[in-house]
XYZ file of C-alpha atoms in Angstrom:
565
model
C 29.657 -28.993 -6.692
C 32.239 -31.150 -4.945
C 33.025 -31.862 -1.341
C 35.862 -30.035 0.347
C 38.924 -31.711 1.805
C 38.305 -29.675 4.935
C 36.824 -31.545 7.891
C 33.044 -31.345 8.063
C 31.474 -29.315 10.848
C 27.863 -29.651 11.970
C 26.008 -26.575 13.200
C 22.416 -26.354 14.350
C 19.330 -24.184 14.553
C 15.568 -24.626 14.418
C 14.388 -26.562 11.392
C 11.158 -24.933 10.208
C 10.741 -26.304 6.682
C 11.770 -29.856 5.743
C 14.125 -30.919 3.008
C 17.764 -31.786 2.423
C 19.768 -29.677 -0.026
C 23.363 -28.642 -0.574
C 24.793 -25.555 -2.179
C 27.125 -22.587 -1.841
C 26.481 -19.898 0.743
C 25.412 -16.454 -0.406
C 25.248 -13.926 2.377
C 22.604 -11.247 2.471
C 24.020 -7.862 1.582
C 24.966 -5.879 4.678
C 22.182 -3.632 5.922
C 22.071 0.034 5.061
C 24.504 1.727 7.481
C 23.075 4.121 10.024
C 23.390 7.656 8.605
C 25.580 10.071 10.510
C 23.971 12.777 12.605
C 24.292 15.756 10.309
C 22.427 18.966 9.625
C 21.569 20.633 6.358
C 23.820 23.294 4.957
C 22.317 26.799 5.225
C 21.842 26.963 1.463
C 19.576 23.881 1.347
C 15.824 24.439 0.930
C 14.071 22.750 3.868
C 10.755 22.228 2.075
C 12.482 20.625 -0.896
C 14.264 18.256 1.485
C 10.909 17.387 3.074
C 9.507 16.740 -0.383
C 12.429 14.381 -1.090
C 11.341 12.279 1.902
C 7.766 12.072 0.626
C 8.877 11.187 -2.896
C 11.298 8.515 -1.653
C 8.575 6.917 0.471
C 6.211 6.981 -2.495
C 8.853 5.348 -4.707
C 9.356 2.561 -2.163
C 5.601 2.056 -1.838
C 5.121 1.798 -5.606
C 8.001 -0.649 -5.937
C 6.548 -2.938 -3.290
C 3.075 -2.713 -4.815
C 4.437 -3.704 -8.227
C 6.154 -6.716 -6.668
C 2.945 -7.608 -4.814
C 0.920 -7.545 -8.022
C 3.160 -10.263 -9.485
C 3.362 -12.399 -6.324
C 1.280 -15.344 -5.130
C -1.252 -15.119 -2.301
C 0.949 -15.499 0.778
C 3.731 -13.370 -0.688
C 1.311 -10.759 -1.968
C -0.139 -10.201 1.491
C 3.314 -9.691 3.010
C 4.369 -7.248 0.308
C 1.144 -5.274 0.556
C 1.598 -5.016 4.316
C 5.099 -3.602 3.880
C 3.858 -1.206 1.193
C 1.259 0.076 3.654
C 4.044 0.829 6.114
C 5.878 2.862 3.465
C 2.729 4.940 3.106
C 2.322 5.445 6.865
C 2.086 9.216 7.401
C 3.492 8.847 10.926
C 6.848 7.768 9.534
C 7.200 10.510 6.923
C 5.569 13.387 8.819
C 7.740 12.799 11.882
C 10.846 12.740 9.680
C 9.778 15.945 7.940
C 9.203 17.610 11.307
C 12.767 16.717 12.292
C 14.063 18.326 9.102
C 12.102 21.502 9.763
C 12.825 21.760 13.489
C 16.358 20.347 13.747
C 17.535 20.792 10.145
C 18.516 17.111 10.116
C 19.517 15.698 6.755
C 16.581 13.665 5.335
C 18.223 10.251 5.666
C 19.015 10.841 9.348
C 15.515 12.171 9.970
C 13.960 9.054 8.422
C 16.256 6.837 10.491
C 15.285 8.528 13.756
C 11.595 8.667 12.874
C 11.600 4.943 12.081
C 13.409 4.231 15.348
C 10.717 6.028 17.323
C 7.929 4.196 15.488
C 9.639 0.811 15.863
C 10.139 1.318 19.610
C 6.475 2.192 20.019
C 5.352 -0.918 18.132
C 7.809 -3.115 20.037
C 6.340 -1.942 23.343
C 2.855 -3.052 22.256
C 3.958 -6.673 21.841
C 2.212 -9.346 19.764
C 1.427 -8.526 16.147
C 2.345 -4.862 16.533
C 5.830 -5.864 17.695
C 6.193 -7.999 14.574
C 5.599 -4.902 12.452
C 8.914 -3.455 13.671
C 10.642 -5.567 11.016
C 8.483 -3.920 8.358
C 9.395 -0.487 9.733
C 13.099 -1.282 9.589
C 12.789 -2.661 6.071
C 10.926 0.416 4.831
C 13.437 2.659 6.626
C 16.329 0.992 4.833
C 14.593 1.264 1.470
C 13.771 4.957 1.884
C 17.302 5.750 3.070
C 18.684 3.832 0.083
C 16.643 6.023 -2.269
C 17.677 9.227 -0.486
C 21.376 8.338 -0.510
C 21.305 6.672 -3.949
C 22.601 3.444 -2.396
C 21.862 -0.108 -3.596
C 18.426 -1.240 -2.470
C 18.625 -3.932 0.245
C 17.362 -7.347 -0.760
C 18.109 -10.890 -1.877
C 21.418 -11.396 -3.760
C 21.073 -11.877 -7.512
C 23.399 -14.682 -8.586
C 23.426 -16.874 -11.704
C 23.585 -20.199 -9.819
C 21.347 -21.608 -7.031
C 22.528 -20.820 -3.505
C 21.797 -21.130 0.211
C 20.892 -17.724 1.598
C 22.399 -16.765 4.966
C 21.106 -13.712 6.822
C 20.469 -12.270 10.242
C 16.772 -12.258 9.431
C 14.620 -11.741 6.387
C 12.223 -8.853 6.082
C 8.727 -10.025 5.122
C 9.122 -8.285 1.767
C 12.393 -10.136 1.098
C 10.886 -13.484 2.045
C 7.964 -12.853 -0.259
C 10.332 -12.399 -3.202
C 12.363 -15.576 -2.695
C 12.749 -17.470 -5.962
C 12.933 -21.237 -5.230
C 14.816 -21.707 -8.500
C 17.704 -19.632 -7.125
C 17.345 -19.698 -3.332
C 17.340 -23.422 -2.551
C 17.363 -22.956 1.245
C 17.896 -20.247 3.802
C 19.477 -19.927 7.227
C 18.848 -17.044 9.636
C 20.314 -16.281 13.033
C 16.955 -14.958 14.248
C 13.339 -16.100 13.824
C 11.039 -18.780 15.177
C 9.069 -21.812 13.907
C 5.764 -19.978 13.436
C 7.021 -16.660 12.086
C 5.712 -15.507 8.707
C 9.148 -16.235 7.256
C 8.931 -19.876 8.363
C 5.357 -20.263 7.155
C 6.205 -18.913 3.718
C 9.255 -21.191 3.477
C 6.978 -24.179 4.022
C 4.531 -22.867 1.418
C 7.414 -22.624 -1.071
C 8.696 -26.084 -0.151
C 12.059 -24.516 0.665
C 14.273 -26.054 3.393
C 14.847 -23.462 6.095
C 16.614 -23.175 9.440
C 16.087 -20.198 11.741
C 17.173 -19.083 15.193
C 20.748 -20.326 14.825
C 22.314 -17.421 16.683
C 25.025 -15.173 15.270
C 27.883 -17.602 16.003
C 26.492 -20.029 13.444
C 25.739 -17.542 10.670
C 29.061 -15.765 11.245
C 30.826 -19.097 10.669
C 29.345 -19.398 7.174
C 31.393 -17.481 4.617
C 30.446 -16.509 1.082
C 30.911 -19.518 -1.200
C 31.160 -22.153 1.558
C 29.449 -25.414 0.628
C 26.778 -26.359 3.167
C 24.314 -29.209 3.509
C 21.035 -27.928 4.951
C 18.661 -30.363 6.674
C 15.483 -28.399 7.305
C 13.887 -31.294 9.164
C 16.602 -31.826 11.755
C 17.700 -28.190 11.864
C 21.300 -29.136 11.055
C 23.841 -27.382 8.831
C 26.887 -29.334 7.684
C 29.761 -27.096 6.646
C 32.083 -28.749 4.103
C 29.985 -31.949 3.810
C 31.562 -35.219 2.694
C 31.060 -36.570 -0.811
C 28.840 -39.333 0.619
C 26.606 -36.745 2.280
C 26.343 -34.772 -0.946
C 25.522 -37.923 -2.902
C 22.755 -38.737 -0.418
C 21.317 -35.244 -0.806
C 21.341 -35.559 -4.605
C 19.588 -38.932 -4.438
C 16.840 -37.580 -2.213
C 16.408 -34.510 -4.385
C 15.948 -36.705 -7.454
C 13.035 -38.593 -5.899
C 9.662 -37.177 -6.797
C 6.791 -38.123 -4.502
C 3.210 -37.399 -5.434
C -0.041 -37.681 -3.524
C -2.731 -39.718 -5.268
C -5.639 -38.229 -3.344
C -6.191 -41.242 -1.088
C -5.223 -40.438 2.493
C -5.162 -43.414 4.847
C -3.041 -45.370 7.289
C -1.458 -48.720 6.415
C -4.531 -50.609 7.627
C -6.992 -48.483 5.670
C -8.103 -45.992 8.325
C -9.094 -42.914 6.313
C -7.388 -39.615 7.081
C -8.497 -36.716 4.943
C -5.435 -34.868 3.658
C -6.534 -31.357 2.794
C -4.903 -28.092 1.773
C -4.657 -24.642 3.313
C -5.363 -21.948 0.720
C -5.825 -18.202 0.608
C -7.262 -17.535 -2.849
C -8.467 -19.097 -6.091
C -4.957 -19.582 -7.496
C -3.939 -21.434 -4.350
C -7.055 -23.591 -4.564
C -6.305 -24.586 -8.150
C -2.728 -25.484 -7.204
C -4.003 -27.587 -4.296
C -6.384 -29.446 -6.589
C -3.528 -30.173 -8.997
C -1.493 -31.508 -6.052
C -4.223 -34.062 -5.305
C -5.644 -32.543 -2.116
C -8.849 -34.277 -1.024
C -10.417 -30.895 -0.357
C -9.677 -27.658 1.437
C -9.235 -27.809 5.186
C -8.628 -24.094 5.659
C -9.757 -21.384 3.291
C -8.472 -18.123 4.748
C -10.994 -15.522 3.642
C -8.900 -12.537 4.773
C -7.531 -11.983 1.255
C -10.906 -10.532 0.321
C -10.682 -7.938 3.105
C -7.004 -7.030 3.470
C -5.947 -3.591 2.271
C -9.581 -2.555 1.858
C -10.515 0.817 3.384
C -14.064 -0.442 3.854
C -15.916 -3.735 3.949
C -16.227 -5.350 0.497
C -19.741 -5.799 -0.826
C -21.566 -9.113 -0.659
C -21.331 -9.337 -4.452
C -17.551 -8.861 -4.418
C -17.214 -11.550 -1.766
C -19.396 -13.996 -3.698
C -17.160 -13.638 -6.747
C -13.994 -14.158 -4.696
C -15.340 -17.215 -2.864
C -16.684 -18.838 -6.030
C -13.205 -18.869 -7.516
C -12.016 -21.040 -4.636
C -15.058 -23.307 -4.429
C -15.011 -24.058 -8.153
C -11.622 -25.758 -7.789
C -13.160 -28.544 -5.679
C -16.530 -29.606 -7.132
C -18.241 -32.218 -4.971
C -15.561 -31.951 -2.282
C -15.328 -30.414 1.162
C -14.149 -26.834 1.466
C -13.732 -25.664 5.057
C -14.096 -21.900 5.180
C -12.815 -19.856 8.101
C -14.786 -16.687 8.574
C -12.881 -13.447 8.824
C -9.981 -13.726 11.278
C -9.418 -10.004 11.726
C -7.305 -8.446 14.453
C -3.930 -9.372 15.994
C -1.744 -10.101 12.934
C -4.493 -9.094 10.475
C -5.800 -5.630 11.414
C -8.518 -4.087 9.255
C -9.190 -0.342 9.285
C -12.972 -0.767 9.108
C -13.243 -3.413 11.817
C -10.367 -3.575 14.317
C -8.809 -1.162 16.782
C -5.139 -0.544 15.975
C -4.589 1.050 19.404
C -5.559 -2.056 21.358
C -2.932 -2.699 24.031
C -2.790 -6.473 23.487
C -4.473 -7.410 20.201
C -3.606 -11.115 20.493
C -5.911 -11.262 23.525
C -8.317 -8.590 22.380
C -11.271 -8.103 20.074
C -10.217 -10.318 17.193
C -11.773 -12.968 14.948
C -15.294 -13.986 16.091
C -15.109 -11.456 18.915
C -15.455 -8.607 16.414
C -19.165 -9.500 16.237
C -19.530 -7.950 19.687
C -19.280 -4.493 18.156
C -19.923 -5.058 14.449
C -22.035 -8.185 13.782
C -23.021 -7.082 10.281
C -19.631 -7.976 8.803
C -20.153 -11.651 9.702
C -23.760 -11.517 8.462
C -22.617 -10.261 5.079
C -19.879 -12.867 4.856
C -22.221 -15.751 5.658
C -24.703 -14.462 3.086
C -21.938 -14.341 0.483
C -20.706 -17.843 1.333
C -24.215 -19.274 1.036
C -24.653 -17.672 -2.389
C -21.239 -18.880 -3.541
C -21.998 -22.424 -2.425
C -25.334 -22.367 -4.249
C -23.547 -21.341 -7.451
C -20.989 -24.177 -7.276
C -20.846 -27.886 -6.498
C -18.481 -27.641 -3.528
C -19.570 -28.714 -0.054
C -19.011 -25.740 2.234
C -18.194 -26.275 5.893
C -17.984 -22.944 7.676
C -16.158 -22.307 10.955
C -15.498 -19.333 13.189
C -12.036 -18.559 14.582
C -11.299 -17.875 18.263
C -14.409 -19.529 19.703
C -13.972 -19.576 23.483
C -17.301 -20.620 25.032
C -20.345 -22.800 24.425
C -22.431 -19.627 24.093
C -20.245 -18.434 21.229
C -20.366 -21.843 19.537
C -24.153 -21.882 19.764
C -24.572 -18.322 18.508
C -22.273 -18.805 15.523
C -23.633 -22.161 14.384
C -27.232 -20.972 14.648
C -26.431 -17.872 12.616
C -24.575 -19.857 9.940
C -27.470 -22.292 9.578
C -29.938 -19.421 9.337
C -28.201 -18.459 6.078
C -28.549 -21.988 4.725
C -25.021 -23.180 5.517
C -25.702 -26.708 6.729
C -22.360 -27.629 8.306
C -21.132 -25.147 10.909
C -18.213 -25.547 13.274
C -15.415 -23.789 15.117
C -11.696 -23.318 15.395
C -10.080 -24.633 18.563
C -7.341 -22.110 19.291
C -8.230 -21.030 22.808
C -7.475 -23.523 25.612
C -11.000 -23.126 27.015
C -12.469 -24.471 23.768
C -10.404 -27.658 24.063
C -11.134 -28.109 27.756
C -14.873 -27.576 27.248
C -15.091 -29.369 23.905
C -17.826 -31.737 25.070
C -20.107 -28.763 25.723
C -19.153 -26.880 22.569
C -19.846 -29.960 20.437
C -23.453 -29.868 21.562
C -23.702 -27.075 18.988
C -20.788 -27.400 16.559
C -20.818 -29.980 13.758
C -17.025 -30.130 13.594
C -13.860 -28.412 14.757
C -10.445 -27.624 13.387
C -7.491 -27.113 15.701
C -5.337 -24.106 14.910
C -2.102 -25.314 16.468
C -0.186 -22.058 15.951
C -2.416 -19.940 18.173
C -3.315 -22.806 20.515
C 0.381 -23.353 21.235
C 0.925 -19.642 21.825
C -1.923 -19.450 24.331
C -1.132 -22.727 26.110
C 2.557 -21.929 26.525
C 2.047 -18.180 27.163
C 4.803 -17.522 24.625
C 4.734 -15.019 21.787
C 5.178 -17.253 18.747
C 7.072 -14.520 16.924
C 9.934 -14.325 19.422
C 12.941 -16.392 18.367
C 14.125 -16.467 21.983
C 11.002 -18.484 22.873
C 11.061 -20.759 19.832
C 11.486 -23.883 21.969
C 8.093 -23.150 23.542
C 6.352 -22.388 20.242
C 6.049 -25.932 18.947
C 2.998 -28.184 18.848
C 5.259 -31.019 20.034
C 4.798 -29.594 23.528
C 3.056 -32.398 25.483
C 0.685 -29.867 27.061
C -0.536 -28.848 23.602
C -0.927 -32.466 22.509
C -2.900 -33.270 25.642
C -5.337 -30.462 24.872
C -5.779 -31.714 21.313
C -6.500 -35.153 22.755
C -9.037 -33.628 25.138
C -10.791 -31.919 22.227
C -10.987 -35.219 20.324
C -12.374 -36.971 23.397
C -15.070 -34.313 23.693
C -16.039 -34.789 20.048
C -16.024 -38.587 19.933
C -19.293 -39.411 21.793
C -21.201 -37.120 19.448
C -19.451 -38.365 16.318
C -18.057 -34.928 15.496
C -14.866 -34.849 13.396
C -11.846 -32.873 14.584
C -9.213 -31.708 12.120
C -5.915 -29.862 12.422
C -5.102 -26.973 10.107
C -2.090 -25.435 11.833
C 1.526 -25.867 10.795
C 1.689 -29.058 12.886
C -0.291 -30.931 10.243
C 2.584 -30.577 7.760
C 5.075 -32.356 10.051
C 4.908 -36.011 8.902
C 5.920 -37.443 12.289
C 3.555 -35.193 14.210
C 0.787 -36.023 11.727
C 0.950 -39.663 12.822
C 0.671 -38.581 16.467
C -2.344 -36.399 15.687
C -4.106 -39.284 13.960
C -3.408 -41.379 17.048
C -5.043 -38.705 19.200
C -8.231 -39.004 17.150
C -7.777 -36.313 14.511
C -9.787 -37.123 11.369
C -8.283 -34.672 8.881
C -5.026 -32.813 8.371
C -4.805 -29.598 6.375
C -1.462 -28.216 5.231
C 0.450 -26.489 2.477
C -0.096 -28.590 -0.651
C 3.647 -29.254 -0.974
C 3.588 -31.263 2.265
C 0.869 -33.705 1.150
C 3.149 -36.400 -0.376
C 5.432 -36.617 2.674
C 2.592 -36.774 5.195
C 0.793 -39.355 3.061
C 3.908 -41.530 2.764
C 4.448 -41.622 6.525
C 0.797 -42.337 7.342
C 0.726 -45.206 4.841
C 3.677 -46.765 6.674
C 1.836 -47.120 10.003
C -1.443 -48.581 11.234
C -4.008 -46.752 13.341
C -2.898 -48.805 16.352
C 0.695 -47.729 15.773
C -0.426 -44.099 15.520
C -2.186 -44.467 18.856
C 1.000 -45.868 20.382
C 2.975 -42.935 18.991
C 0.429 -40.582 20.557
C 0.847 -42.302 23.909
C 4.627 -41.932 23.672
C 4.322 -38.220 22.903
C 1.821 -37.589 25.696
C 4.034 -39.349 28.237
C 7.103 -37.293 27.326
C 8.313 -34.592 29.696
C 9.440 -32.141 27.014
C 8.736 -31.265 23.401
C 12.158 -32.488 22.301
C 11.704 -35.772 24.185
C 8.342 -36.260 22.462
C 9.717 -35.485 19.022
C 12.829 -37.641 19.405
C 10.938 -40.623 20.816
C 8.320 -40.568 18.075
C 10.836 -40.121 15.273
C 12.826 -43.072 16.610
C 9.748 -45.237 15.998
C 9.386 -44.097 12.377
C 12.310 -45.480 10.329
C 10.585 -44.371 7.141
C 11.559 -40.797 7.979
C 15.214 -41.631 7.364
C 14.356 -43.442 4.139
C 12.476 -40.403 2.869
C 15.099 -37.928 4.025
C 12.682 -36.413 6.516
């Protein structure tokens, strides 16, 4: 790959996954075109056409399930969710009704049925609105089968490339191969979307929310330099810029399992995991423990609650990867973006503010009882040190009730997630009961800024660099300090090396992130003292805007430039 003689042009978007890479552009195949409004010829058998719809949907579902079976935890969940949508009877039955009543051709009936379903989900907002992308993806796949068109998806090219698209369906994101797709750029999307989160898990530089003008300017085969940290795209980069990118790519940083600042202040650097395979990978990456074990994988796609025995087996696989080390387990975070048929209400008007996470105990406390029993048995069978916490704790009463219940099952260390502003503001009272807390910056930011974190148009509000969010994290740490309770961060903010230094300055004791981010965060923390972290925190808190905070802090960390961050 060589630089072009053409003048370089710098374009920008929202950097959501760090890294600096260069490569040729490969544009996502154009979407399936909208089928024409057409009716069946009189000779066509209506019931056979209806059967074609059902068979096409079943074919799409099976294809997604096969891909899910071969995927890793995060990707598997996304693919299974899309497969569920392909099996949704609302989509197919409505399309079949249109064939019977209007004699629409099957592909047009599926298109209109999907449009109705997507509009309904969009009107619900929150997680349900996010599912519209799944509906559109499934629609395109079914129409492709019906019309014998190429299936939409990631380009298949022999050489590595930078993928450019309007947006990526969850199923497409889940199938990204880091050996071929070295970075991606989308005109839509936000910093905490599932696409962004998965990019970070893959260690793939990514820029989203660029707008159509930027993606339209990138033609097939153009050489681009993608800086996922700064959110910049250099079209036709100079040879010097390409050489710099190659040098940075050749450097391999590893984490030695010793998280601390320059002056020896310990900071536990932990990993976020979703299953046993993820836990083993985190251990291999040197993580000092697990700071967030998402237990939802044991419950997702289950028509009914799994047995205690099944849960014990699943949890043991994770705990065994970290003998003698801390494993922070989040109890079931059902609802909102993780609905469960046996526990949550899919018709809730606003699931993000509804009966989700710990609140599900209000109507079905037995599910938590069974989970705590299983966790206690799994801990007893391994050498890991289990710390258990409940998501979406809002009041001191909830903190007391949960911690007492956890201890009654023999789980000695019980705490809470701080995701609701009230929990941060009342932290001093909640820490009268909780042994520790972990800040979930994704949801906390959404609730503090009153901004749906999935909307690309509000991406500037959906960042933990917002001074209001940082002030609340500081308040939580202040509430914990007199009682000697540790506060960690397990949201996406922990993986931002510059923000990690700010969080340590605010009083955060541990940072939990995707294992791929551990070396970068460790390198930055080892370049600063605790006093310097506290000064960085002061700078961020005094800033008027998120961008001011980020820019001012980064200006004080020259190591970021050295590391290509």
